[in-house]
Amino acid sequence: VMKPEPWAQALESVLADDPGARPTLIVPSPAGEVFDQAMAHALAEEQHLVFACGRYEGIDERVIDWAQEHFTVRQVSLGDYVLNGGEVAVLAMVEAVGRLLPGVVGNPESLVEESHADGLLEYPLYTKPSSWREREIPEILLSGNHAKIARYRRDEQLARTAARRPDLIEQLDPGSLSKHDLATLSALGYAVEGGAVMPVPSGSAE
Ligand SMILES: C[S@@+](CC[C@H](N)C(=O)[O-])C[C@H]1O[C@@H](n2cnc3c(N)ncnc32)[C@H](O)[C@@H]1O
């Protein structure tokens, strides 16, 4: 377990660089809250982030307690597995947060339709040529009909999310779903029950 005093001295030297500030201290830990896109957005609003990467068994718990006097402390996990150190977790967090800062991604529109931007996974992506090794781009994408393309992509998002991350489908707010979304979800085996999107038990349809 990492001793507390070297950590306190390191963190105090960071504080001395910006007197009066109350930075957010991210302590990567498999026992922390799980990092996600919403947290990336929240952290992107912060003025000053400090990361304290543990190694070995982790950091003496009293450092966390002491640090709360000077920092807003968040213990954050990259996922439900154990890494050898916090550095890889922090690289992932810095990249996810950094690309949300203005000017980092060339086209800010590309942040809007990405996976997890609206609680769903992204639709499949294609580029030219439209025919490649006997594989065709879905015809609708070549139609020029923007409304139909948008609907097709939304349906693909719902279908892909239902197949790969059904937990995300169940977290959708039914109030945010259009009639067409609900029809697509119904075809995928989901219904709104008690104000939540739930899988319809097999055999109970019709
Ligand atoms: C071997 S781990 C310590 C695991 C700790 N004893 C536990 O069981 O919760 C060493 C360091 O790796 C980092 N780490 C490991 N898994 C992580 C994860 N899923 N997310 C973020 N950081 C992680 C943390 O900085 C941790 O202090």
mmCIF file of C-alpha atoms and ligand atoms in Angstrom:
data_model
loop_
_atom_site.group_PDB
_atom_site.id
_atom_site.type_symbol
_atom_site.label_atom_id
_atom_site.label_comp_id
_atom_site.label_asym_id
_atom_site.label_seq_id
_atom_site.Cartn_x
_atom_site.Cartn_y
_atom_site.Cartn_z
ATOM 1 C CA VAL A 1 0.000 0.000 0.000
ATOM 2 C CA MET A 2 1.430 3.390 -0.993
ATOM 3 C CA LYS A 3 2.467 5.555 2.000
ATOM 4 C CA PRO A 4 0.468 8.752 2.635
ATOM 5 C CA GLU A 5 3.182 11.401 3.180
ATOM 6 C CA PRO A 6 4.767 11.348 -0.326
ATOM 7 C CA TRP A 7 1.265 11.657 -1.790
ATOM 8 C CA ALA A 8 0.401 14.622 0.440
ATOM 9 C CA GLN A 9 3.639 16.388 -0.511
ATOM 10 C CA ALA A 10 3.089 15.735 -4.232
ATOM 11 C CA LEU A 11 -0.476 17.007 -4.064
ATOM 12 C CA GLU A 12 0.534 20.056 -2.006
ATOM 13 C CA SER A 13 3.061 20.987 -4.671
ATOM 14 C CA VAL A 14 0.275 20.823 -7.283
ATOM 15 C CA LEU A 15 -1.894 23.075 -5.088
ATOM 16 C CA ALA A 16 0.977 25.555 -4.718
ATOM 17 C CA ASP A 17 0.952 26.045 -8.512
ATOM 18 C CA ASP A 18 -2.555 27.493 -8.354
ATOM 19 C CA PRO A 19 -3.207 28.960 -4.873
ATOM 20 C CA GLY A 20 -6.869 29.331 -3.961
ATOM 21 C CA ALA A 21 -8.051 26.850 -6.587
ATOM 22 C CA ARG A 22 -10.000 23.761 -5.595
ATOM 23 C CA PRO A 23 -9.053 21.309 -8.362
ATOM 24 C CA THR A 24 -10.872 18.061 -8.994
ATOM 25 C CA LEU A 25 -8.704 15.141 -7.938
ATOM 26 C CA ILE A 26 -9.401 11.959 -9.869
ATOM 27 C CA VAL A 27 -8.158 8.853 -8.101
ATOM 28 C CA PRO A 28 -8.380 5.896 -10.494
ATOM 29 C CA SER A 29 -9.607 2.817 -8.639
ATOM 30 C CA PRO A 30 -11.456 -0.366 -9.571
ATOM 31 C CA ALA A 31 -13.570 0.404 -6.483
ATOM 32 C CA GLY A 32 -14.636 3.804 -7.853
ATOM 33 C CA GLU A 33 -17.699 5.013 -9.781
ATOM 34 C CA VAL A 34 -17.523 3.785 -13.371
ATOM 35 C CA PHE A 35 -16.265 6.322 -15.910
ATOM 36 C CA ASP A 36 -18.757 7.049 -18.695
ATOM 37 C CA GLN A 37 -19.537 9.681 -21.317
ATOM 38 C CA ALA A 38 -21.649 11.742 -18.902
ATOM 39 C CA MET A 39 -18.677 11.925 -16.525
ATOM 40 C CA ALA A 40 -16.394 12.847 -19.428
ATOM 41 C CA HIS A 41 -18.723 15.786 -20.198
ATOM 42 C CA ALA A 42 -18.814 16.839 -16.535
ATOM 43 C CA LEU A 43 -15.018 16.698 -16.226
ATOM 44 C CA ALA A 44 -14.601 18.637 -19.483
ATOM 45 C CA GLU A 45 -16.298 21.576 -17.697
ATOM 46 C CA GLU A 46 -13.723 21.588 -14.886
ATOM 47 C CA GLN A 47 -10.993 24.190 -14.784
ATOM 48 C CA HIS A 48 -8.277 21.998 -13.297
ATOM 49 C CA LEU A 49 -8.081 18.196 -13.110
ATOM 50 C CA VAL A 50 -5.423 16.353 -11.129
ATOM 51 C CA PHE A 51 -4.927 12.592 -11.484
ATOM 52 C CA ALA A 52 -3.395 10.447 -8.740
ATOM 53 C CA CYS A 53 -2.465 7.067 -10.189
ATOM 54 C CA GLY A 54 -2.005 4.291 -7.678
ATOM 55 C CA ARG A 55 0.195 1.214 -8.033
ATOM 56 C CA TYR A 56 0.587 -1.946 -5.915
ATOM 57 C CA GLU A 57 -2.502 -2.360 -3.681
ATOM 58 C CA GLY A 58 -3.408 1.320 -4.004
ATOM 59 C CA ILE A 59 -3.031 4.463 -1.864
ATOM 60 C CA ASP A 60 -3.409 4.725 1.934
ATOM 61 C CA GLU A 61 -7.086 5.651 2.427
ATOM 62 C CA ARG A 62 -6.183 8.604 4.677
ATOM 63 C CA VAL A 63 -4.820 10.449 1.631
ATOM 64 C CA ILE A 64 -8.341 10.425 0.151
ATOM 65 C CA ASP A 65 -9.752 11.817 3.390
ATOM 66 C CA TRP A 66 -7.039 14.511 3.696
ATOM 67 C CA ALA A 67 -7.311 15.471 0.014
ATOM 68 C CA GLN A 68 -11.022 16.276 0.405
ATOM 69 C CA GLU A 69 -10.004 19.373 2.387
ATOM 70 C CA HIS A 70 -8.274 20.798 -0.700
ATOM 71 C CA PHE A 71 -9.733 19.034 -3.738
ATOM 72 C CA THR A 72 -13.070 17.752 -4.991
ATOM 73 C CA VAL A 73 -12.150 14.072 -4.912
ATOM 74 C CA ARG A 74 -13.662 11.436 -7.223
ATOM 75 C CA GLN A 75 -12.560 7.818 -7.186
ATOM 76 C CA VAL A 76 -13.135 6.599 -10.727
ATOM 77 C CA SER A 77 -12.989 3.135 -12.299
ATOM 78 C CA LEU A 78 -12.398 2.435 -15.962
ATOM 79 C CA GLY A 79 -14.476 -0.736 -15.689
ATOM 80 C CA ASP A 80 -15.033 -3.879 -13.695
ATOM 81 C CA TYR A 81 -11.549 -5.346 -13.989
ATOM 82 C CA VAL A 82 -8.239 -4.753 -12.222
ATOM 83 C CA LEU A 83 -5.277 -3.048 -13.889
ATOM 84 C CA ASN A 84 -1.767 -2.988 -12.463
ATOM 85 C CA GLY A 85 -1.727 0.792 -12.165
ATOM 86 C CA GLY A 86 -3.913 3.842 -12.731
ATOM 87 C CA GLU A 87 -1.958 5.283 -15.679
ATOM 88 C CA VAL A 88 -3.781 3.438 -18.462
ATOM 89 C CA ALA A 89 -7.133 4.338 -16.895
ATOM 90 C CA VAL A 90 -6.094 7.994 -16.761
ATOM 91 C CA LEU A 91 -4.914 7.969 -20.389
ATOM 92 C CA ALA A 92 -8.377 6.779 -21.393
ATOM 93 C CA MET A 93 -10.070 9.441 -19.260
ATOM 94 C CA VAL A 94 -7.822 12.263 -20.517
ATOM 95 C CA GLU A 95 -8.509 11.264 -24.115
ATOM 96 C CA ALA A 96 -12.276 11.032 -23.593
ATOM 97 C CA VAL A 97 -12.383 14.378 -21.751
ATOM 98 C CA GLY A 98 -9.855 16.172 -23.968
ATOM 99 C CA ARG A 99 -11.742 15.497 -27.207
ATOM 100 C CA LEU A 100 -14.797 17.274 -25.733
ATOM 101 C CA LEU A 101 -12.875 20.544 -25.335
ATOM 102 C CA PRO A 102 -13.632 23.126 -28.024
ATOM 103 C CA GLY A 103 -11.315 22.870 -31.029
ATOM 104 C CA VAL A 104 -9.904 19.411 -30.295
ATOM 105 C CA VAL A 105 -12.209 17.570 -32.713
ATOM 106 C CA GLY A 106 -12.309 19.341 -36.079
ATOM 107 C CA ASN A 107 -16.049 18.942 -36.654
ATOM 108 C CA PRO A 108 -18.013 19.404 -33.394
ATOM 109 C CA GLU A 109 -21.054 17.830 -35.111
ATOM 110 C CA SER A 110 -19.262 14.487 -35.055
ATOM 111 C CA LEU A 111 -19.512 14.482 -31.238
ATOM 112 C CA VAL A 112 -23.310 14.673 -31.375
ATOM 113 C CA GLU A 113 -24.127 11.398 -33.115
ATOM 114 C CA GLU A 114 -21.502 9.218 -31.502
ATOM 115 C CA SER A 115 -22.069 6.179 -29.338
ATOM 116 C CA HIS A 116 -23.291 7.161 -25.850
ATOM 117 C CA ALA A 117 -24.137 10.746 -26.878
ATOM 118 C CA ASP A 118 -27.857 9.979 -26.592
ATOM 119 C CA GLY A 119 -27.790 6.754 -24.594
ATOM 120 C CA LEU A 120 -27.501 4.570 -27.709
ATOM 121 C CA LEU A 121 -24.636 3.052 -29.689
ATOM 122 C CA GLU A 122 -23.740 4.618 -33.007
ATOM 123 C CA TYR A 123 -25.233 3.331 -36.268
ATOM 124 C CA PRO A 124 -22.921 1.470 -38.723
ATOM 125 C CA LEU A 125 -20.626 3.741 -40.743
ATOM 126 C CA TYR A 126 -19.734 3.489 -44.447
ATOM 127 C CA THR A 127 -17.611 5.440 -46.885
ATOM 128 C CA LYS A 128 -16.812 5.241 -50.590
ATOM 129 C CA PRO A 129 -16.794 3.136 -52.680
ATOM 130 C CA SER A 130 -20.440 2.092 -52.407
ATOM 131 C CA SER A 131 -19.505 -1.413 -53.556
ATOM 132 C CA TRP A 132 -16.442 -3.053 -52.025
ATOM 133 C CA ARG A 133 -15.441 -6.720 -52.337
ATOM 134 C CA GLU A 134 -19.025 -7.667 -53.235
ATOM 135 C CA ARG A 135 -20.332 -5.841 -50.180
ATOM 136 C CA GLU A 136 -22.787 -3.005 -50.813
ATOM 137 C CA ILE A 137 -23.623 0.033 -48.725
ATOM 138 C CA PRO A 138 -27.311 -0.150 -47.657
ATOM 139 C CA GLU A 139 -29.225 1.317 -50.591
ATOM 140 C CA ILE A 140 -31.141 3.831 -48.513
ATOM 141 C CA LEU A 141 -27.901 5.662 -47.709
ATOM 142 C CA LEU A 142 -27.494 6.447 -51.418
ATOM 143 C CA SER A 143 -31.085 7.680 -51.820
ATOM 144 C CA GLY A 144 -30.453 11.319 -50.899
ATOM 145 C CA ASN A 145 -33.631 11.248 -48.775
ATOM 146 C CA HIS A 146 -32.331 12.768 -45.549
ATOM 147 C CA ALA A 147 -35.443 12.046 -43.462
ATOM 148 C CA LYS A 148 -35.439 8.377 -44.440
ATOM 149 C CA ILE A 149 -31.686 8.114 -43.838
ATOM 150 C CA ALA A 150 -32.091 9.644 -40.377
ATOM 151 C CA ARG A 151 -34.866 7.137 -39.565
ATOM 152 C CA TYR A 152 -32.816 4.228 -40.901
ATOM 153 C CA ARG A 153 -29.845 5.270 -38.769
ATOM 154 C CA ARG A 154 -31.983 5.668 -35.668
ATOM 155 C CA ASP A 155 -33.451 2.180 -36.186
ATOM 156 C CA GLU A 156 -29.945 0.778 -36.635
ATOM 157 C CA GLN A 157 -28.894 2.466 -33.384
ATOM 158 C CA LEU A 158 -31.820 0.912 -31.536
ATOM 159 C CA ALA A 159 -31.217 -2.544 -33.052
ATOM 160 C CA ARG A 160 -27.476 -2.504 -32.423
ATOM 161 C CA THR A 161 -27.915 -1.289 -28.846
ATOM 162 C CA ALA A 162 -30.583 -3.926 -28.153
ATOM 163 C CA ALA A 163 -28.269 -6.647 -29.488
ATOM 164 C CA ARG A 164 -25.048 -5.529 -27.826
ATOM 165 C CA ARG A 165 -26.028 -3.443 -24.793
ATOM 166 C CA PRO A 166 -29.589 -4.265 -23.703
ATOM 167 C CA ASP A 167 -28.766 -2.587 -20.363
ATOM 168 C CA LEU A 168 -28.659 0.752 -22.222
ATOM 169 C CA ILE A 169 -32.067 0.161 -23.818
ATOM 170 C CA GLU A 170 -33.564 -0.348 -20.357
ATOM 171 C CA GLN A 171 -32.078 2.983 -19.221
ATOM 172 C CA LEU A 172 -33.819 4.952 -22.008
ATOM 173 C CA ASP A 173 -36.321 7.586 -20.918
ATOM 174 C CA PRO A 174 -39.619 6.592 -22.595
ATOM 175 C CA GLY A 175 -40.475 10.314 -22.791
ATOM 176 C CA SER A 176 -37.539 10.813 -25.166
ATOM 177 C CA LEU A 177 -38.777 8.152 -27.615
ATOM 178 C CA SER A 178 -40.866 8.899 -30.703
ATOM 179 C CA LYS A 179 -43.789 6.748 -31.871
ATOM 180 C CA HIS A 180 -41.514 5.275 -34.494
ATOM 181 C CA ASP A 181 -38.832 4.500 -31.858
ATOM 182 C CA LEU A 182 -41.451 2.687 -29.798
ATOM 183 C CA ALA A 183 -42.574 0.690 -32.855
ATOM 184 C CA THR A 184 -38.948 -0.277 -33.586
ATOM 185 C CA LEU A 185 -38.399 -1.240 -29.951
ATOM 186 C CA SER A 186 -41.585 -3.291 -29.993
ATOM 187 C CA ALA A 187 -40.269 -5.207 -33.029
ATOM 188 C CA LEU A 188 -37.043 -5.756 -31.064
ATOM 189 C CA GLY A 189 -38.986 -7.224 -28.131
ATOM 190 C CA TYR A 190 -39.330 -4.219 -25.810
ATOM 191 C CA ALA A 191 -42.334 -2.393 -24.392
ATOM 192 C CA VAL A 192 -42.872 0.553 -22.040
ATOM 193 C CA GLU A 193 -44.128 -0.688 -18.711
ATOM 194 C CA GLY A 194 -44.456 1.314 -15.500
ATOM 195 C CA GLY A 195 -42.623 4.261 -17.063
ATOM 196 C CA ALA A 196 -39.598 2.198 -18.166
ATOM 197 C CA VAL A 197 -38.492 0.354 -21.287
ATOM 198 C CA MET A 198 -38.574 -3.363 -20.459
ATOM 199 C CA PRO A 199 -37.970 -6.542 -22.456
ATOM 200 C CA VAL A 200 -41.214 -8.371 -23.229
ATOM 201 C CA PRO A 201 -40.826 -11.883 -21.776
ATOM 202 C CA SER A 202 -40.642 -14.375 -24.646
ATOM 203 C CA GLY A 203 -43.953 -16.147 -25.226
ATOM 204 C CA SER A 204 -45.998 -13.193 -23.933
ATOM 205 C CA ALA A 205 -46.117 -11.309 -27.277
ATOM 206 C CA GLU A 206 -49.502 -10.905 -29.058
HETATM 207 C C1 LIG B 1 -3.657 -3.565 -8.543
HETATM 208 S S1 LIG B 1 -4.628 -2.111 -8.511
HETATM 209 C C2 LIG B 1 -5.210 -2.101 -6.827
HETATM 210 C C3 LIG B 1 -6.521 -2.800 -6.651
HETATM 211 C C4 LIG B 1 -7.121 -2.563 -5.271
HETATM 212 N N1 LIG B 1 -6.359 -3.215 -4.255
HETATM 213 C C5 LIG B 1 -8.563 -3.105 -5.238
HETATM 214 O O1 LIG B 1 -8.745 -4.294 -5.075
HETATM 215 O O2 LIG B 1 -9.524 -2.295 -5.397
HETATM 216 C C6 LIG B 1 -3.416 -0.840 -8.548
HETATM 217 C C7 LIG B 1 -3.901 0.485 -9.088
HETATM 218 O O3 LIG B 1 -4.341 0.300 -10.427
HETATM 219 C C8 LIG B 1 -5.355 1.243 -10.734
HETATM 220 N N2 LIG B 1 -6.507 0.500 -11.232
HETATM 221 C C9 LIG B 1 -6.667 -0.836 -11.268
HETATM 222 N N3 LIG B 1 -7.817 -1.180 -11.829
HETATM 223 C C10 LIG B 1 -8.437 -0.038 -12.195
HETATM 224 C C11 LIG B 1 -9.668 0.254 -12.823
HETATM 225 N N4 LIG B 1 -10.523 -0.687 -13.188
HETATM 226 N N5 LIG B 1 -9.962 1.542 -13.032
HETATM 227 C C12 LIG B 1 -9.124 2.532 -12.656
HETATM 228 N N6 LIG B 1 -7.926 2.308 -12.053
HETATM 229 C C13 LIG B 1 -7.587 1.034 -11.826
HETATM 230 C C14 LIG B 1 -5.628 2.034 -9.462
HETATM 231 O O4 LIG B 1 -4.885 3.241 -9.529
HETATM 232 C C15 LIG B 1 -5.069 1.121 -8.378
HETATM 233 O O5 LIG B 1 -4.662 1.858 -7.253
#
